[in-house]
Short mmCIF file of C-alpha atoms in Angstrom, two decimals:
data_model
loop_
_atom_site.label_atom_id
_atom_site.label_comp_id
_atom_site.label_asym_id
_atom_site.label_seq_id
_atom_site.Cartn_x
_atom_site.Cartn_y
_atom_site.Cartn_z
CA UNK A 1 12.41 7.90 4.01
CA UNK A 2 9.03 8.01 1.84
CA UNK A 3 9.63 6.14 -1.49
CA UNK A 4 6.54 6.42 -4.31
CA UNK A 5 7.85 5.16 -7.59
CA UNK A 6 11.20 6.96 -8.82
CA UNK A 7 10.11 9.75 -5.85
CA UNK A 8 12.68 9.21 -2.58
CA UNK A 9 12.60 11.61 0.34
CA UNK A 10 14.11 12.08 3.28
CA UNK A 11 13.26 13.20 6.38
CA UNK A 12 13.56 17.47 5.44
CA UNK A 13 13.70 17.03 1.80
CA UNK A 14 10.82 17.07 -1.18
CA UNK A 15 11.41 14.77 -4.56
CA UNK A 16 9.40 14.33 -7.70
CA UNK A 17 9.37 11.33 -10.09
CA UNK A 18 6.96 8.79 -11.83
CA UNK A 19 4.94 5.93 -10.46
CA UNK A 20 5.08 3.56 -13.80
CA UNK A 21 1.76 1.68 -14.41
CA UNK A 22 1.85 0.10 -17.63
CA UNK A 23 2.88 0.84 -21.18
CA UNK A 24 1.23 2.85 -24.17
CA UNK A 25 0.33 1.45 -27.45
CA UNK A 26 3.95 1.49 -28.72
CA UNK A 27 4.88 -0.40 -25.59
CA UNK A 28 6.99 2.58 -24.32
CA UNK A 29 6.30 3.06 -20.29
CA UNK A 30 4.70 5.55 -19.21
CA UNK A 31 4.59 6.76 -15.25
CA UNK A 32 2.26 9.26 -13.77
CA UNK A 33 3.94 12.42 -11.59
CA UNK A 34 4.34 11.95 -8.02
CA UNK A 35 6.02 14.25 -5.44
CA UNK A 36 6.63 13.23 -1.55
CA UNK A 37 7.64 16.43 0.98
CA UNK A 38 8.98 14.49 4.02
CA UNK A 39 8.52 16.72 6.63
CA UNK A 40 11.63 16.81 9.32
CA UNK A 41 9.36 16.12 11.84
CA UNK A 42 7.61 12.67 12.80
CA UNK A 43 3.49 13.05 11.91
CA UNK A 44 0.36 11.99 9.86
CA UNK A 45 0.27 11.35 5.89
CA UNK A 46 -1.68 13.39 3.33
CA UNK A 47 -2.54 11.96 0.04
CA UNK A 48 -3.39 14.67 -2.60
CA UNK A 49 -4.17 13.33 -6.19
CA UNK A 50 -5.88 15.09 -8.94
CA UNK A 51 -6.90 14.64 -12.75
CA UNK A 52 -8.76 11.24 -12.25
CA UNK A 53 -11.11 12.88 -14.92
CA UNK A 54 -8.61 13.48 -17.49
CA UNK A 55 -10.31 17.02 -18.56
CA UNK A 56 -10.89 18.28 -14.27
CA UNK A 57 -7.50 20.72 -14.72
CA UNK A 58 -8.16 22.95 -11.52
CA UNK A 59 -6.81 20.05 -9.21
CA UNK A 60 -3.59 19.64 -11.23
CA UNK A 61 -3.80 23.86 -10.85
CA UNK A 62 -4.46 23.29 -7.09
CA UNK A 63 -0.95 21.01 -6.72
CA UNK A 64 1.26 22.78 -8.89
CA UNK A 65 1.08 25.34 -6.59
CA UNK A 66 1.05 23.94 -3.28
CA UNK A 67 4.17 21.85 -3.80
CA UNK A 68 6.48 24.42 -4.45
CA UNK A 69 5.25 26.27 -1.13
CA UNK A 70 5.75 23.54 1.13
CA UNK A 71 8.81 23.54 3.28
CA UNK A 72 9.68 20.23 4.35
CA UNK A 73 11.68 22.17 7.51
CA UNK A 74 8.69 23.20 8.75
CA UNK A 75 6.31 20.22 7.83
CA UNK A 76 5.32 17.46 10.18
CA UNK A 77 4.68 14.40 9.03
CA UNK A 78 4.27 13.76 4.92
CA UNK A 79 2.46 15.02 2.01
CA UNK A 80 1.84 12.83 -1.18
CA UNK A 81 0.65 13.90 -4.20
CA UNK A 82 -0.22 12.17 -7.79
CA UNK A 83 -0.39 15.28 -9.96
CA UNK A 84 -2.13 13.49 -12.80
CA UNK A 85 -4.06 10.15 -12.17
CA UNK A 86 -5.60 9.60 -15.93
CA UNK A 87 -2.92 10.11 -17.64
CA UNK A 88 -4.69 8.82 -21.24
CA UNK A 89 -7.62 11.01 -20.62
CA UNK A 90 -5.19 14.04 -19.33
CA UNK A 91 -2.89 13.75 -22.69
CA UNK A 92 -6.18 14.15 -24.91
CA UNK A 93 -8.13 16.46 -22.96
CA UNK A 94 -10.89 13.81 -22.11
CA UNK A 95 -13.37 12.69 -18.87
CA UNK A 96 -13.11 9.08 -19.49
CA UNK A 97 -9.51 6.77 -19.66
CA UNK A 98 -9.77 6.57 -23.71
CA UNK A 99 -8.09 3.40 -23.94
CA UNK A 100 -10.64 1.40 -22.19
CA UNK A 101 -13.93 4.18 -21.93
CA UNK A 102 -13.97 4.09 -18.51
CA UNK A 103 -14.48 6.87 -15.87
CA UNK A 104 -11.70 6.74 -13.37
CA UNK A 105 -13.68 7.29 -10.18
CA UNK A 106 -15.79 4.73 -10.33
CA UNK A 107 -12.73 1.79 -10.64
CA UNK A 108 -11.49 2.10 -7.14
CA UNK A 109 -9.87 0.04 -5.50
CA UNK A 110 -8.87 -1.09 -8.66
CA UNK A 111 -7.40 -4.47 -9.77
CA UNK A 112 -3.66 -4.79 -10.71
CA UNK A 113 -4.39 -7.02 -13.61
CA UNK A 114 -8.00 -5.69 -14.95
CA UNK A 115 -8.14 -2.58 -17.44
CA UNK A 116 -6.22 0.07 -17.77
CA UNK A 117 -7.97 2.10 -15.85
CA UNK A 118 -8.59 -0.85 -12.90
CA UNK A 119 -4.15 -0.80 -12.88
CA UNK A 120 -3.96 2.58 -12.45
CA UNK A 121 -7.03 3.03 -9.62
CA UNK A 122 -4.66 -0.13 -7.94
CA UNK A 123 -1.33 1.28 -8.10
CA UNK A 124 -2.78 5.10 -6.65
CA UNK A 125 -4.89 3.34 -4.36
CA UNK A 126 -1.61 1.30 -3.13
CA UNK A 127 -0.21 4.48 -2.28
CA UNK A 128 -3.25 5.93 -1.06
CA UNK A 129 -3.94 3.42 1.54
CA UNK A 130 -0.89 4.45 3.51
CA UNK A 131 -1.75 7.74 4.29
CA UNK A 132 -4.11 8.90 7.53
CA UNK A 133 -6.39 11.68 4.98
CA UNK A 134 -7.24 11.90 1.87
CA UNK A 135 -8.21 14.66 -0.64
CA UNK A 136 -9.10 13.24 -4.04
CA UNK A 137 -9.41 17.16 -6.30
CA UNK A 138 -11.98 17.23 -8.61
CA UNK A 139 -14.34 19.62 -10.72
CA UNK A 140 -17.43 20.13 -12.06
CA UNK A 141 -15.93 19.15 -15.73
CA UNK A 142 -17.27 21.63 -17.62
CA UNK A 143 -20.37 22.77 -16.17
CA UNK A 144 -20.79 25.73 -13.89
CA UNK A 145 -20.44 24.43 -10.65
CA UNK A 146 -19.59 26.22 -7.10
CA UNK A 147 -17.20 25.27 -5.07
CA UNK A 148 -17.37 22.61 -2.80
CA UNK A 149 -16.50 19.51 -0.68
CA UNK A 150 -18.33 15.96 -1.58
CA UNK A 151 -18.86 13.67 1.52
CA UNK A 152 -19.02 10.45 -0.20
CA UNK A 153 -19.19 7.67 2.33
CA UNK A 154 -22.80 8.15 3.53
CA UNK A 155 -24.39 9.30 6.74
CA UNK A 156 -24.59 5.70 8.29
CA UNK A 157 -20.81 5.16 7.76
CA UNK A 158 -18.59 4.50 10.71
CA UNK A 159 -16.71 7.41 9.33
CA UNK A 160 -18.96 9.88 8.33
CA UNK A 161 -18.20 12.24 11.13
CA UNK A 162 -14.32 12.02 10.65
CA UNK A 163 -14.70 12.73 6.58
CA UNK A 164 -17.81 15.59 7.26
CA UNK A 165 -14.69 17.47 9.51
CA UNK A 166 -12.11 16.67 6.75
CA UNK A 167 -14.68 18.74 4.24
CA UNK A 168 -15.25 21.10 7.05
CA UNK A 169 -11.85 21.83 7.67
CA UNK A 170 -10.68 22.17 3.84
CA UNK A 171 -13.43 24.99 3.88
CA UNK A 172 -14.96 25.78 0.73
CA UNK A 173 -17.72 27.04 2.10
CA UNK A 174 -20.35 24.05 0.90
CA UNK A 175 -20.60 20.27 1.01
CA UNK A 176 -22.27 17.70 -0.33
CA UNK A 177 -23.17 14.90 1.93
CA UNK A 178 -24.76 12.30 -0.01
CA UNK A 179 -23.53 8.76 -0.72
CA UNK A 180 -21.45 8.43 -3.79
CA UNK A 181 -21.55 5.51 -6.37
CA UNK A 182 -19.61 2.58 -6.75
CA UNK A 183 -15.64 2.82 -6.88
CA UNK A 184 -15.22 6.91 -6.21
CA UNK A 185 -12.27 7.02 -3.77
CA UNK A 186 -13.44 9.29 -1.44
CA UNK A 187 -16.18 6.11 -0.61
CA UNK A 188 -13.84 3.18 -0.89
CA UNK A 189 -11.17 4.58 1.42
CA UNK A 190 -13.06 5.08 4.23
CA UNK A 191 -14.30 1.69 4.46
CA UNK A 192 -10.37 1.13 4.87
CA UNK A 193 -10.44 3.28 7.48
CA UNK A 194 -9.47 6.49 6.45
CA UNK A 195 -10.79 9.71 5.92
CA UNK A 196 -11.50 11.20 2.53
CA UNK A 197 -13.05 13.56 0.72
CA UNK A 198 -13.75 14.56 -2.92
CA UNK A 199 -13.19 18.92 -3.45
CA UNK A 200 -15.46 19.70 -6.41
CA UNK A 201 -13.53 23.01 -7.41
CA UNK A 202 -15.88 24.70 -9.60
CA UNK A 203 -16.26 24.00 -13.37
CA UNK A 204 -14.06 25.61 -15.89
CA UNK A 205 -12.87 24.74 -19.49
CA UNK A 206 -8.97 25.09 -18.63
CA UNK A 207 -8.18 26.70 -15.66
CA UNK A 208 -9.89 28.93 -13.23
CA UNK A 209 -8.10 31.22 -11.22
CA UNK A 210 -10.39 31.76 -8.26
CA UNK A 211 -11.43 28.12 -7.90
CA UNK A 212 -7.51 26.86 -7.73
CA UNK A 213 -7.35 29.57 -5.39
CA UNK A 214 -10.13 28.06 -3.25
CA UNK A 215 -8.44 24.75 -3.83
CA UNK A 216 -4.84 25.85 -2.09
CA UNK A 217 -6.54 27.41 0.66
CA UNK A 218 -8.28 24.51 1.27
CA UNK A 219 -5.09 22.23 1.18
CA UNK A 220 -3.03 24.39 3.45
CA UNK A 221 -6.42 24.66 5.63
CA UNK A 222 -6.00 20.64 5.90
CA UNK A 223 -2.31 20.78 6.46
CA UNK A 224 -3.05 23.64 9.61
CA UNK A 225 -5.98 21.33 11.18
CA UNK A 226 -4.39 18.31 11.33
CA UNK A 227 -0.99 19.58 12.43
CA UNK A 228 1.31 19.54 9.16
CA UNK A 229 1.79 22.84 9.42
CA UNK A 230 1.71 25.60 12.68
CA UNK A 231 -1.45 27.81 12.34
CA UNK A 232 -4.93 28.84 12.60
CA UNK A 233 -7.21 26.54 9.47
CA UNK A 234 -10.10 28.98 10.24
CA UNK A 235 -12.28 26.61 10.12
CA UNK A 236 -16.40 28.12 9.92
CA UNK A 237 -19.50 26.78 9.36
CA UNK A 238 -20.28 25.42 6.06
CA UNK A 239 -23.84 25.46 4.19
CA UNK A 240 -24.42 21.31 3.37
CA UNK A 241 -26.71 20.27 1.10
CA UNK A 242 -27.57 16.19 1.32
CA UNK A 243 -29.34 15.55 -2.10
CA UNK A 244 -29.73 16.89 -5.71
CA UNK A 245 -32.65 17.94 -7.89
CA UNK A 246 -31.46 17.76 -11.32
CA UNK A 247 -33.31 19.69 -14.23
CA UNK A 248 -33.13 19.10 -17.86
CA UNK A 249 -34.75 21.03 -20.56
CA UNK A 250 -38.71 19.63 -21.77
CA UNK A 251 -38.02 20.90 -24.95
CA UNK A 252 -35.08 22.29 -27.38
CA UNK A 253 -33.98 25.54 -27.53
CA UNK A 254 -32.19 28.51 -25.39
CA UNK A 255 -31.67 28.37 -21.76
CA UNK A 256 -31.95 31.42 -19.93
CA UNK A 257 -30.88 31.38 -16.11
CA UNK A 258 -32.98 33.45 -13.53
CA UNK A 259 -30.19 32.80 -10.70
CA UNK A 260 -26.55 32.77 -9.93
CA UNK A 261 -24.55 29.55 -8.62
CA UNK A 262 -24.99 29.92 -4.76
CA UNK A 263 -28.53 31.41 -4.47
CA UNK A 264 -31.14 30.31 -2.16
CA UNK A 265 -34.09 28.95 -4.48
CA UNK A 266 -37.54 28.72 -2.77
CA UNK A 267 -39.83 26.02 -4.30
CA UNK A 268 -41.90 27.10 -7.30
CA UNK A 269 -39.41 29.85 -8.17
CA UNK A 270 -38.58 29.64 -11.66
CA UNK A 271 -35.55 27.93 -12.19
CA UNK A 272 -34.80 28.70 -16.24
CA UNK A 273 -36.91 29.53 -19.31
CA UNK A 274 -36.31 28.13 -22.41
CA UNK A 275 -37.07 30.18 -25.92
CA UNK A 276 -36.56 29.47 -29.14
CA UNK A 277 -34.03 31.42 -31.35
CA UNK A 278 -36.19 34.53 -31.66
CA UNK A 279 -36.93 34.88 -28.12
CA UNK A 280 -40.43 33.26 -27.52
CA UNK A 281 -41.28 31.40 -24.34
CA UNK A 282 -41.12 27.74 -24.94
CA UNK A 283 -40.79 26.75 -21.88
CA UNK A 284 -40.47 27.83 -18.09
CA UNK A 285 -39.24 25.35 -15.25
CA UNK A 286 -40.02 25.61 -11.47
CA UNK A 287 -37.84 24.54 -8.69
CA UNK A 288 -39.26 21.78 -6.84
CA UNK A 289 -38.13 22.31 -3.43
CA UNK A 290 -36.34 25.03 -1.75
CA UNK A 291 -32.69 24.37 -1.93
CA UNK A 292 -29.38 25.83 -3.27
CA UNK A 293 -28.56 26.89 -7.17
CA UNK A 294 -25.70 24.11 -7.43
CA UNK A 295 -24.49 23.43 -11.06
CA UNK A 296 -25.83 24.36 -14.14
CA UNK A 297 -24.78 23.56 -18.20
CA UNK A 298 -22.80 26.35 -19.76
CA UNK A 299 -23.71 26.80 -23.19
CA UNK A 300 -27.20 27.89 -23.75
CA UNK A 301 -28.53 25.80 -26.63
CA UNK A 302 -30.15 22.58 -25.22
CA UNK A 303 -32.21 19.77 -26.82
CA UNK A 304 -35.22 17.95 -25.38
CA UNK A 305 -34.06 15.73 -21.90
CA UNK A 306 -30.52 17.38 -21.84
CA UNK A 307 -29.31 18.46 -18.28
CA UNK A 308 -29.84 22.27 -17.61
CA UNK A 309 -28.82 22.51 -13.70
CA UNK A 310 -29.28 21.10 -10.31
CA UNK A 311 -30.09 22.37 -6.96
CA UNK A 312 -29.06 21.38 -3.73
CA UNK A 313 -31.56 20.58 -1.25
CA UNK A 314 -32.49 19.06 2.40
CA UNK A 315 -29.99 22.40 3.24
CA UNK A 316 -28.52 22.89 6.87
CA UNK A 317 -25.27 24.58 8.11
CA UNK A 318 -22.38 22.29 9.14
#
């Protein structure tokens, strides 16, 4: 039996319930979702969590479906998942834990009796530290961002090649291998020992139905590779970038684009032009090596310094 929080389950059986981690400002407990599907075979452990940026939806959109399709008959091993990991920033619709201002994914592995955010990273991480692989679901917030798989625990890392065939496997088609800061998850666990990976599934206000899409396959891609589940992952080569060049706007105005997410930018191609609101040419910036068009802001009004898009570079297939 698999036991997180109120969640039991049996060998063959799923449950749901609430991991309690503290109390809200009228001192009524609150608990954040959990589900464990014990499979009725002996195998590894999959931790799934999602929503540790309260407003990144598509990972909540990406487990909401996948539970209810696994069948713990035909599962080996065990899958758990926190649905929702910021549950102050999820029930206001915000990036950062409003009770203390603090980004989630930068608190791990958290401290049972620091912030609210430090007890929550703790009692996840608890959990998390149990399983074999991890996939910590996230999004580009609300920028425009394509789909892909963040290799956080650097190149030099002991586990680098373990967590680059994690991101391969999952199979969005890109990665980003570059070290990630402080207290992300997907860069604590593995100095624990255990694979893990960050899925950056798009960037949508609300949901978006192809990048949830993306998301499930990836899961289920996981669960086939690693022997959950009987199948083919189809696992293919995947286009890595291993750094960002990030662009913001030398003056205020209106961006206008001159590529989609996903194209191949060559150096000293123009990037965006900025006019002002009767159309003149205010500004036009140039790509400054040849890379990947990443991520880039969605509305088009921008003031001087703000961020306009990024482009992946130092590109190679994985």
């Amino acid at each position: 039996m698999t036991s997180v929080g109120s969640a039991d389950a049996s060998p063959g059986t799923v449950d749901t319930g609430r991991l309690e981690v503290g109390e809200t400002r009228d001192g009524s407990t609150f608990g954040l979702p959990v589900a464990v599907v014990e499979g009725a075979r002996d195998g590894k452990t999959l931790y799934i969590q999602a929503a540790s940026d309260g407003d990144e939806l598509n990972g909540v959109g990406v487990v909401q479906r996948v539970v209810p399709q696994l069948d713990p008959e035909e599962l080996a091993g065990t899958v758990i998942v926190v649905g929702i990991v910021n549950y102050h920033a999820f029930q206001v619709a915000e990036h950062r834990n409003p009770i203390d201002d603090t980004k989630m994914n930068r608190t791990y592995p958290g401290d049972e009796n620091g912030t609210s955010s430090e007890r929550i990273a703790a009692a996840t991480y608890d959990v998390a530290r149990g399983a074999d692989l991890i996939l910590d679901l996230h999004q580009g917030s609300t920028s425009r961002m394509i789909d892909e798989v963040r290799v956080r625990c650097g190149r030099r890392h002991r586990l680098h090649s373990q967590c680059l065939d994690l991101a391969k496997t999952f199979g969005c088609g890109y990665i980003l291998d570059q070290k990630g800061p402080d207290g992300q998850l997907a860069r604590v666990a593995p100095s624990d020992g255990i694979p893990a990976v960050d899925p950056e599934l798009g960037g949508a206000v609300g949901w978006d139905e192809s990048s949830i899409a993306k998301g499930v396959e990836g899961v289920f891609n996981v669960l086939r590779g690693y022997d959950f589940l009987a199948g083919d992952p189809g696992i293919e080569a995947q286009t890595r970038a291993k750094a960002f060049d990030q662009y913001g706007s030398p003056v205020g105005g209106l961006v206008r684009f001159e590529h989609d997410l996903g194209d191949r930018v060559v150096a000293d191609e123009t990037l965006f032009e900025v006019t002002d609101p009767f159309g003149s040419l205010k500004a036009r910036i140039t790509a400054d090596n040849d890379g990947i068009f990443w991520r880039s802001r969605r509305l088009p009004q921008v003031a001087t310094g703000e961020y306009v898009c990024s482009v992946g570079k130092n590109v190679d297939s994985y």
